[in-house]
Coordinates of C-alpha atoms in Angstrom, one line a residue:
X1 CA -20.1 -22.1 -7.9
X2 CA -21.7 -24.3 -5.3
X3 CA -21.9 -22.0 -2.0
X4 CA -21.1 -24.6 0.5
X5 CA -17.8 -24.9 -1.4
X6 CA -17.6 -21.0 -1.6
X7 CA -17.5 -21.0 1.9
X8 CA -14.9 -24.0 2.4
X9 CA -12.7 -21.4 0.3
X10 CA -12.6 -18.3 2.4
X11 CA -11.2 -19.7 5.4
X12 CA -7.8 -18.0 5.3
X13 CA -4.1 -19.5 4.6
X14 CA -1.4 -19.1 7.3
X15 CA 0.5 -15.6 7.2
X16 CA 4.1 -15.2 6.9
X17 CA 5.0 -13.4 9.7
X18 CA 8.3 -11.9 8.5
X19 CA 7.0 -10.4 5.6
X20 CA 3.6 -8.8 7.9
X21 CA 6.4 -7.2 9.9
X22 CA 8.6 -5.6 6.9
X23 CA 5.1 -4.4 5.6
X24 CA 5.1 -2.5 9.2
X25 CA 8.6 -1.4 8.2
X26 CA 7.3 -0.3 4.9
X27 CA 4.9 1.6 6.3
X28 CA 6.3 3.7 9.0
X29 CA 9.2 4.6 6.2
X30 CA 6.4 6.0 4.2
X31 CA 5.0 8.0 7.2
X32 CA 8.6 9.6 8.0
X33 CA 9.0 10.5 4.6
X34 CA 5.9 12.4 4.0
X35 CA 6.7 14.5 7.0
X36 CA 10.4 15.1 5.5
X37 CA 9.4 15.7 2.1
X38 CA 8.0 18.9 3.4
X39 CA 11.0 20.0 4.9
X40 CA 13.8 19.2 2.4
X41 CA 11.8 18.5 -0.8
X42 CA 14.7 17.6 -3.0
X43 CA 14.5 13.9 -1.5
X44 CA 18.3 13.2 -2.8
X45 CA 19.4 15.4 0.3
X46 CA 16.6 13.3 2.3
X47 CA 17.8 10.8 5.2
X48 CA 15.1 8.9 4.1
X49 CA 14.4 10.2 0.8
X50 CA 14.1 6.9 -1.2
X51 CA 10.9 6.2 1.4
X52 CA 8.6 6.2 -1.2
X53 CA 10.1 3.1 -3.0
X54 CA 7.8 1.8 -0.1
X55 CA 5.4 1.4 -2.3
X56 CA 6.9 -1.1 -5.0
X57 CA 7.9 -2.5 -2.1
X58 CA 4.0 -3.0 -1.3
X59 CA 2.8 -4.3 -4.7
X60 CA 6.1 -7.1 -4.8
X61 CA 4.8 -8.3 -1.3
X62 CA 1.1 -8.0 -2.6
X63 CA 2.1 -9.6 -5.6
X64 CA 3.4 -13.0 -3.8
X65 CA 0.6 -12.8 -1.0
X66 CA -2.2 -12.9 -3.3
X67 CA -0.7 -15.7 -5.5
X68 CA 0.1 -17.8 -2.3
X69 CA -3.6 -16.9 -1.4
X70 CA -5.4 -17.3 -4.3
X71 CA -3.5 -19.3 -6.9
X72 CA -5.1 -22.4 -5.8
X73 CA -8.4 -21.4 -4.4
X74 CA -9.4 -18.6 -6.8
X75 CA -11.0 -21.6 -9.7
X76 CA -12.9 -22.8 -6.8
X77 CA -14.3 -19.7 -5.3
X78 CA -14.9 -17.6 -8.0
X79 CA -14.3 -14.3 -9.8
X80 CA -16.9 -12.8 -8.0
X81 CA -16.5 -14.2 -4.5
X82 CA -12.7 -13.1 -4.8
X83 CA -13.4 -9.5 -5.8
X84 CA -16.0 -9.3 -2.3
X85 CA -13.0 -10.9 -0.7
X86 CA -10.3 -8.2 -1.6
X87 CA -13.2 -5.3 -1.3
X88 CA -14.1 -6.1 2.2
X89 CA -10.2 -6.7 2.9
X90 CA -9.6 -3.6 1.5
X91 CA -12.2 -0.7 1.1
X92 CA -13.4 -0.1 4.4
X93 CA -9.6 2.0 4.9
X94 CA -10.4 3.6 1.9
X95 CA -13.4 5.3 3.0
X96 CA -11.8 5.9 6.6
X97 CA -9.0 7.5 5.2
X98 CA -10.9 9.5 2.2
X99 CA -13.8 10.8 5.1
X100 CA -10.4 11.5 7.5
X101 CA -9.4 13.6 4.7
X102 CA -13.1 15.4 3.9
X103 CA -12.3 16.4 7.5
X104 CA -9.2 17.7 7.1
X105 CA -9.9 19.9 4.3
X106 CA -12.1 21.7 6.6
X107 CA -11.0 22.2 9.9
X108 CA -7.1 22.8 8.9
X109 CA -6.3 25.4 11.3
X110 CA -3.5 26.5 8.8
X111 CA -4.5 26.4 5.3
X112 CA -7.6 26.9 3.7
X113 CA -7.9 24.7 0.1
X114 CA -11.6 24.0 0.7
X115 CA -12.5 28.2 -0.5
X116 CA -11.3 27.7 -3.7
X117 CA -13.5 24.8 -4.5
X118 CA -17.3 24.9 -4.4
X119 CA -19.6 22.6 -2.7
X120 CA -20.3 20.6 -5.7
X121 CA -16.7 20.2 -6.6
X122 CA -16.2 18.8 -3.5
X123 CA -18.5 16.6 -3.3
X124 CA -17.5 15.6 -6.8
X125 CA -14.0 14.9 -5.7
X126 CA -15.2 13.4 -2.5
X127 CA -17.3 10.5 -4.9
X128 CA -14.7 9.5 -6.7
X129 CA -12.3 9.1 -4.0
X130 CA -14.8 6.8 -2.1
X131 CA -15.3 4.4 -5.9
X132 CA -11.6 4.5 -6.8
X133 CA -11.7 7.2 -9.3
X134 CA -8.8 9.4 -10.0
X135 CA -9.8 12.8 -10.4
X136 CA -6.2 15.1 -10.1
X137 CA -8.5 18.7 -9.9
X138 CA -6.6 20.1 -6.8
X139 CA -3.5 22.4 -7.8
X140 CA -3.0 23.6 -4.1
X141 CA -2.3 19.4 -3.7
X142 CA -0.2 18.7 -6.8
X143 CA -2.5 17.8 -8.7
X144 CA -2.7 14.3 -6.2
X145 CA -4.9 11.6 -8.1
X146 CA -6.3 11.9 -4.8
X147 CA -6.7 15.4 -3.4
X148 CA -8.4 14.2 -0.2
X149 CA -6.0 10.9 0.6
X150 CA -3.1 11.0 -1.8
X151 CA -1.7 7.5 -0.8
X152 CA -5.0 6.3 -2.5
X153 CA -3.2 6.5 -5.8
X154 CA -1.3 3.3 -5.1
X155 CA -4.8 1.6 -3.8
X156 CA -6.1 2.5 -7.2
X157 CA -3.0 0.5 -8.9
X158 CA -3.5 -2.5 -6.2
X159 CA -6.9 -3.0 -7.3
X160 CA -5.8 -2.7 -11.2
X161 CA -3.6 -5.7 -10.3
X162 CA -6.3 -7.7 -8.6
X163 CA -9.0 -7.2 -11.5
X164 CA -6.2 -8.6 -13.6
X165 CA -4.9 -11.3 -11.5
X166 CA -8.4 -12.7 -11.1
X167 CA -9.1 -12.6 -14.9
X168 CA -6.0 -13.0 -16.9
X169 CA -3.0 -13.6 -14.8
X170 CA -4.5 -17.0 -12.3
X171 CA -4.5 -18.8 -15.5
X172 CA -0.9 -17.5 -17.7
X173 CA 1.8 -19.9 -17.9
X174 CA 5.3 -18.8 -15.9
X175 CA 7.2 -18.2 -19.5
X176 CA 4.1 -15.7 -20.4
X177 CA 5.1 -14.0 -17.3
X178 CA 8.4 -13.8 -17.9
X179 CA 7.6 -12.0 -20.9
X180 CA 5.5 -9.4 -19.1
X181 CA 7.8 -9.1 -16.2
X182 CA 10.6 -8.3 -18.9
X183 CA 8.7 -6.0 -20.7
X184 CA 7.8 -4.2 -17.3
X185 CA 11.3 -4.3 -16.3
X186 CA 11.8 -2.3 -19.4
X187 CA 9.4 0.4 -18.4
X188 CA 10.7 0.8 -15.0
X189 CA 14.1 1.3 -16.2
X190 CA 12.4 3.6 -19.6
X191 CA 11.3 5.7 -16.1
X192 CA 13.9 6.2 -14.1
X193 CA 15.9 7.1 -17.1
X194 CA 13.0 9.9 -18.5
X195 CA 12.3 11.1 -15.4
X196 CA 15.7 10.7 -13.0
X197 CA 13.8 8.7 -10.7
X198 CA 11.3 6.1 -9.8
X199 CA 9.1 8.6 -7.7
X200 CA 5.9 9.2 -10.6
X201 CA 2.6 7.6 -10.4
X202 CA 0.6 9.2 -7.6
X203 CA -0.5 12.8 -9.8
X204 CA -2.1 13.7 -13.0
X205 CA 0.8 14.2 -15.2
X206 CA 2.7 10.4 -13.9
X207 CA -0.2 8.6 -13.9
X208 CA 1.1 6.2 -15.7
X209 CA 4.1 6.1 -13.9
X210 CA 2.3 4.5 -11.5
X211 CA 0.9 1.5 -13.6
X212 CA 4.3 0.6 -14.6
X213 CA 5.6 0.5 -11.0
X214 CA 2.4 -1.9 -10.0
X215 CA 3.2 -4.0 -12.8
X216 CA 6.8 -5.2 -12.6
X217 CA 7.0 -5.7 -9.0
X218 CA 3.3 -7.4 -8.6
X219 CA 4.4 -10.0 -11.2
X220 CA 7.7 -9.9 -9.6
X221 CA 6.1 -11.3 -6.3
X222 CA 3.8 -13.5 -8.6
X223 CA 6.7 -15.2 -10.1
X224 CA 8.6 -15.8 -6.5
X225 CA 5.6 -17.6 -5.2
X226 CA 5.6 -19.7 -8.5
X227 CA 8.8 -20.4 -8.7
X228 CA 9.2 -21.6 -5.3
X229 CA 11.8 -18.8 -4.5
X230 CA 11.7 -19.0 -1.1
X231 CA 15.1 -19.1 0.4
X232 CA 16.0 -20.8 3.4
X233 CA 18.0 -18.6 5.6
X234 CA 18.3 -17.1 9.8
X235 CA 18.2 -13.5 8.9
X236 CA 15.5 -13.2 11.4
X237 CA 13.3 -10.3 11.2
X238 CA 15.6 -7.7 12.6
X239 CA 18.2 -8.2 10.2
X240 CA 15.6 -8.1 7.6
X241 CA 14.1 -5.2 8.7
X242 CA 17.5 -3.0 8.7
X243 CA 18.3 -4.5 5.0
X244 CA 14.9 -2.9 3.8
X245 CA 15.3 0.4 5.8
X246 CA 18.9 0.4 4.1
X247 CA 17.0 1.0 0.7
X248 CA 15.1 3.7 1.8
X249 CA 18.1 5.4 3.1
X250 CA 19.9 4.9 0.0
X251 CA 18.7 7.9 -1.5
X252 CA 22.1 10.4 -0.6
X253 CA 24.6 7.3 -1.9
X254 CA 24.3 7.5 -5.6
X255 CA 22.5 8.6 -8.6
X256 CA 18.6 8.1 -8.1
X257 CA 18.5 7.1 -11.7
X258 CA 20.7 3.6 -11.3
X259 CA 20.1 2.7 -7.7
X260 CA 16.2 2.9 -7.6
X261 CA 15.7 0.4 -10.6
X262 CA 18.4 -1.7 -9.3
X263 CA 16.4 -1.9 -6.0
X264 CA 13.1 -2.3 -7.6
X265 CA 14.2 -4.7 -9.6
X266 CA 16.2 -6.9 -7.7
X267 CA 16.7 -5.8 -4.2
X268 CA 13.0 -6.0 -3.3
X269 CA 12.4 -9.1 -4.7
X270 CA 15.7 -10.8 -3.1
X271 CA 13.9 -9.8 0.3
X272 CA 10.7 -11.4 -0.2
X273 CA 12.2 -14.8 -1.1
X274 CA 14.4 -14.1 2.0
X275 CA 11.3 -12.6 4.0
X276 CA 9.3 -16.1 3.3
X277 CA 12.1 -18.1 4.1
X278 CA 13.7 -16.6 7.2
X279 CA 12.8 -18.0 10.6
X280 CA 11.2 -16.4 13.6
X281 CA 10.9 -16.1 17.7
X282 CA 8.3 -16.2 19.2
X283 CA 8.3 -12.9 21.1
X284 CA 9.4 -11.5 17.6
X285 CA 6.5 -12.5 16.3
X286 CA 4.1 -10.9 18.1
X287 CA 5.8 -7.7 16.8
X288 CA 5.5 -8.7 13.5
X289 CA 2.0 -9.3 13.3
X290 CA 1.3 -6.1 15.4
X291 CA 3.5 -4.7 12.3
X292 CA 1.9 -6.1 10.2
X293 CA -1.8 -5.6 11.5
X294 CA -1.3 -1.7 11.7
X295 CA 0.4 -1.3 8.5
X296 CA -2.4 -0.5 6.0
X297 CA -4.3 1.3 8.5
X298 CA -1.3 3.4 9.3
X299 CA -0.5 4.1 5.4
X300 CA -4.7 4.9 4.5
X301 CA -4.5 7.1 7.9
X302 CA -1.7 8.9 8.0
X303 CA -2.3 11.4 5.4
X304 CA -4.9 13.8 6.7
X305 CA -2.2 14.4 9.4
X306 CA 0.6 15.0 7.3
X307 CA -1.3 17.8 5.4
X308 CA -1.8 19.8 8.3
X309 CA 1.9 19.3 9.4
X310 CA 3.0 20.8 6.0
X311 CA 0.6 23.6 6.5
X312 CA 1.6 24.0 9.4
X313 CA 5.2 23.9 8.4
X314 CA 4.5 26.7 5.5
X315 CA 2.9 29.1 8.4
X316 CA 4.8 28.8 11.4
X317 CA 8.6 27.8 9.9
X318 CA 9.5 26.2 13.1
X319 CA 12.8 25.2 14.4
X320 CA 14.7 21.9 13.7
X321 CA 14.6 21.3 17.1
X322 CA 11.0 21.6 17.1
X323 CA 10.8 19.8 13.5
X324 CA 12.5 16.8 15.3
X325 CA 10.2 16.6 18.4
X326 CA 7.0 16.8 15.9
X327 CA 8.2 13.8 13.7
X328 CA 9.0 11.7 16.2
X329 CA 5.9 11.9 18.5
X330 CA 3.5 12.9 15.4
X331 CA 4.6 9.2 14.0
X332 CA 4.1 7.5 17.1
X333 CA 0.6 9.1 17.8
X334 CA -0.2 8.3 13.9
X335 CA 0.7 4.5 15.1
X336 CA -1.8 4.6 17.9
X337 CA -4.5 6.1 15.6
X338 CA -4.0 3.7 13.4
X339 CA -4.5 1.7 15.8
X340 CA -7.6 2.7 17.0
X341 CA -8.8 2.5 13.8
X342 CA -8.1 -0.7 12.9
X343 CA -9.2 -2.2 16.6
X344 CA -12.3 -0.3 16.9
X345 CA -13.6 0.8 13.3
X346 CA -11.9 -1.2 10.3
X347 CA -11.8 -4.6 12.3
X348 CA -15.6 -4.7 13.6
X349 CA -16.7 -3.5 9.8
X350 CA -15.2 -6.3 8.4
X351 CA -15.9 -8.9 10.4
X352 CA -19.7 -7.3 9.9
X353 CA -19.2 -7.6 6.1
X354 CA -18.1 -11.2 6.1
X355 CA -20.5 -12.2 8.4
X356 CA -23.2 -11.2 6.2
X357 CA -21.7 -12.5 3.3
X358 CA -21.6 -15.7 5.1
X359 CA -25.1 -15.8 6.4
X360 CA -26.3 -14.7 2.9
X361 CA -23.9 -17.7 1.2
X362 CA -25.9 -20.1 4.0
X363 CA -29.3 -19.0 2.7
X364 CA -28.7 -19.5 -0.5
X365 CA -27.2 -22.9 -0.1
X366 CA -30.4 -23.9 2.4
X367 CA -32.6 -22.9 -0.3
X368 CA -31.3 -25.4 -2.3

């Protein structure tokens, strides 16, 4: 495409505040399970066992934010231009968090899984952590897709659904949609009823699991955004906020089996319209974009740390008392190195990475 209008494209769309902060929500829920899931691992007798539905959570909301993005500006700016977009917006956390678990493989005061791998395995595993390649070799880590940062499992979907956004989905008509999101629906409910719950996807033997999960609730956000389901409403963020943490609590009310489809299926998506549509204070909103600013950081970070809490947990067995203490401060200093990260590592790299994009789009259009 012409590079002058290239660059005319990548000047960013307005954010919807609300839904930046449930993202924050999101992601702290995610953080508080993984700590938990150590110490009651039957997540039906977890406070917060249904924390990992975070993560259809993520894809619905990444789902409408990339169609309100990109629906309109992706014919003009290209295939190509849009994959450098969501790389630079998105793999520089990758690396931090796979390097921040390279590190944590190592120096784990508590465990030792490195000795039972050799150098070149390592390294092998380290590779294809950094290019998005699952590689579930690790049976002291279940098998993770991801043995060094297990979150990256959902990455790997989230850039599944952006390869075929930008080359199928941009350009299929709503009723085709519909016939995928039914068909997905299908599988998500095919899932829960196999397995008993929606909790698959991030190891070797649910891999697929995890595609099915990506799939209903991405074109469930898609769909929102086309359909113009955005619903007009005063919620407000803090409202908001406790109807999603509701859903993530929900996991000692009923059978996992009928209430996590139901809130996959319809519950998440019911927030997003009402997210997009709910209106907002201005001290409120500072908060949600903090939220939302520390959220992905916080999710790609966190995970390093929670290995050497379980470790730690397996070695030391300490005290609910002292298990309550840990949580809470280990979740607000996992906030602040997030962070850091993002203000002083993931920020400045991208903002190096489209800066040269952007001189080298200018070159190329002065050569002209």
């Amino acid at each position: 495409m012409n590079h002058s209008k290239e660059l005319a494209v990548l000047q960013s769309k307005q954010h919807f505040h609300i839904l930046d902060g449930l993202r924050g929500i999101a992601a702290l829920a995610v953080v508080v399970f993984h700590f938990m899931e150590w110490i009651i691992p039957d997540f039906t007798q977890n406070f917060i066992g249904h924390g990992f539905l975070a993560v259809d959570f993520f894809f619905c909301l990444s789902g409408f934010v990339i169609a309100y993005a990109y629906d309109k500006r992706l014919p003009q700016m290209g295939i190509r231009a849009f994959f450098t977009s969501r790389l630079i917006r998105l793999h520089p956390l990758v690396v931090i968090g796979t390097l921040l678990g390279l590190l944590g493989l190592f120096l784990d005061p508590f465990a030792d899984h490195a000795s039972a791998h050799s150098p070149g395995n390592i390294a092998l595993i380290f590779v294809c952590a950094l290019l998005m390649i699952p590689l579930p070799v690790m049976e002291e880590r279940f098998f993770n897709l991801f043995s060094l940062n297990a979150p990256s499992w959902s990455l790997f979907w989230e850039y599944i659904a952006n390869i075929v956004y930008a080359l199928v989905l941009v350009r299929l008509r709503k009723k085709i949609l519909w016939v995928l999101l039914a068909l997905a629906a299908g599988g998500i409910v095919w899932i829960s009823y196999r397995a008993g719950n929606l909790l698959g996807g991030w190891n070797g033997e649910t891999f697929f699991d995890g595609g099915i999960r990506m799939s209903y609730s991405f074109l469930a956000g898609l769909l929102i955004y086309r359909s113009g389901w955005i619903i007009k409403n005063k919620l407000g963020f803090i409202v908001l906020s406790l109807l999603l943490s509701a859903a993530f609590f929900s996991s000692v009310l009923w059978n996992s089996a009928v209430t996590e489809p139901l809130i996959v299926l319809f519950y998440f998506p019911l927030l997003i319209a009402l997210g997009a549509g709910s209106s907002l204070s201005a001290p409120l909103q500072k908060i949600c974009v903090f939220m939302g600013n520390i959220s992905y950081p916080l999710y790609m970070t966190h995970y390093a740390f929670i290995w050497l809490f379980g470790n730690y947990f397996v070695a030391k067995s300490p005290s609910n008392q002292q298990l309550v203490w840990i949580i809470l401060f280990g979740t607000v200093a996992l906030v602040v190195f997030a962070w850091l990260v993002m203000r002083f590592v993931d920020m400045p790299v991208r903002r190096y990475l489209s800066r040269k994009r952007k001189e080298r789009l200018h070159r190329k259009e002065q050569e002209k």
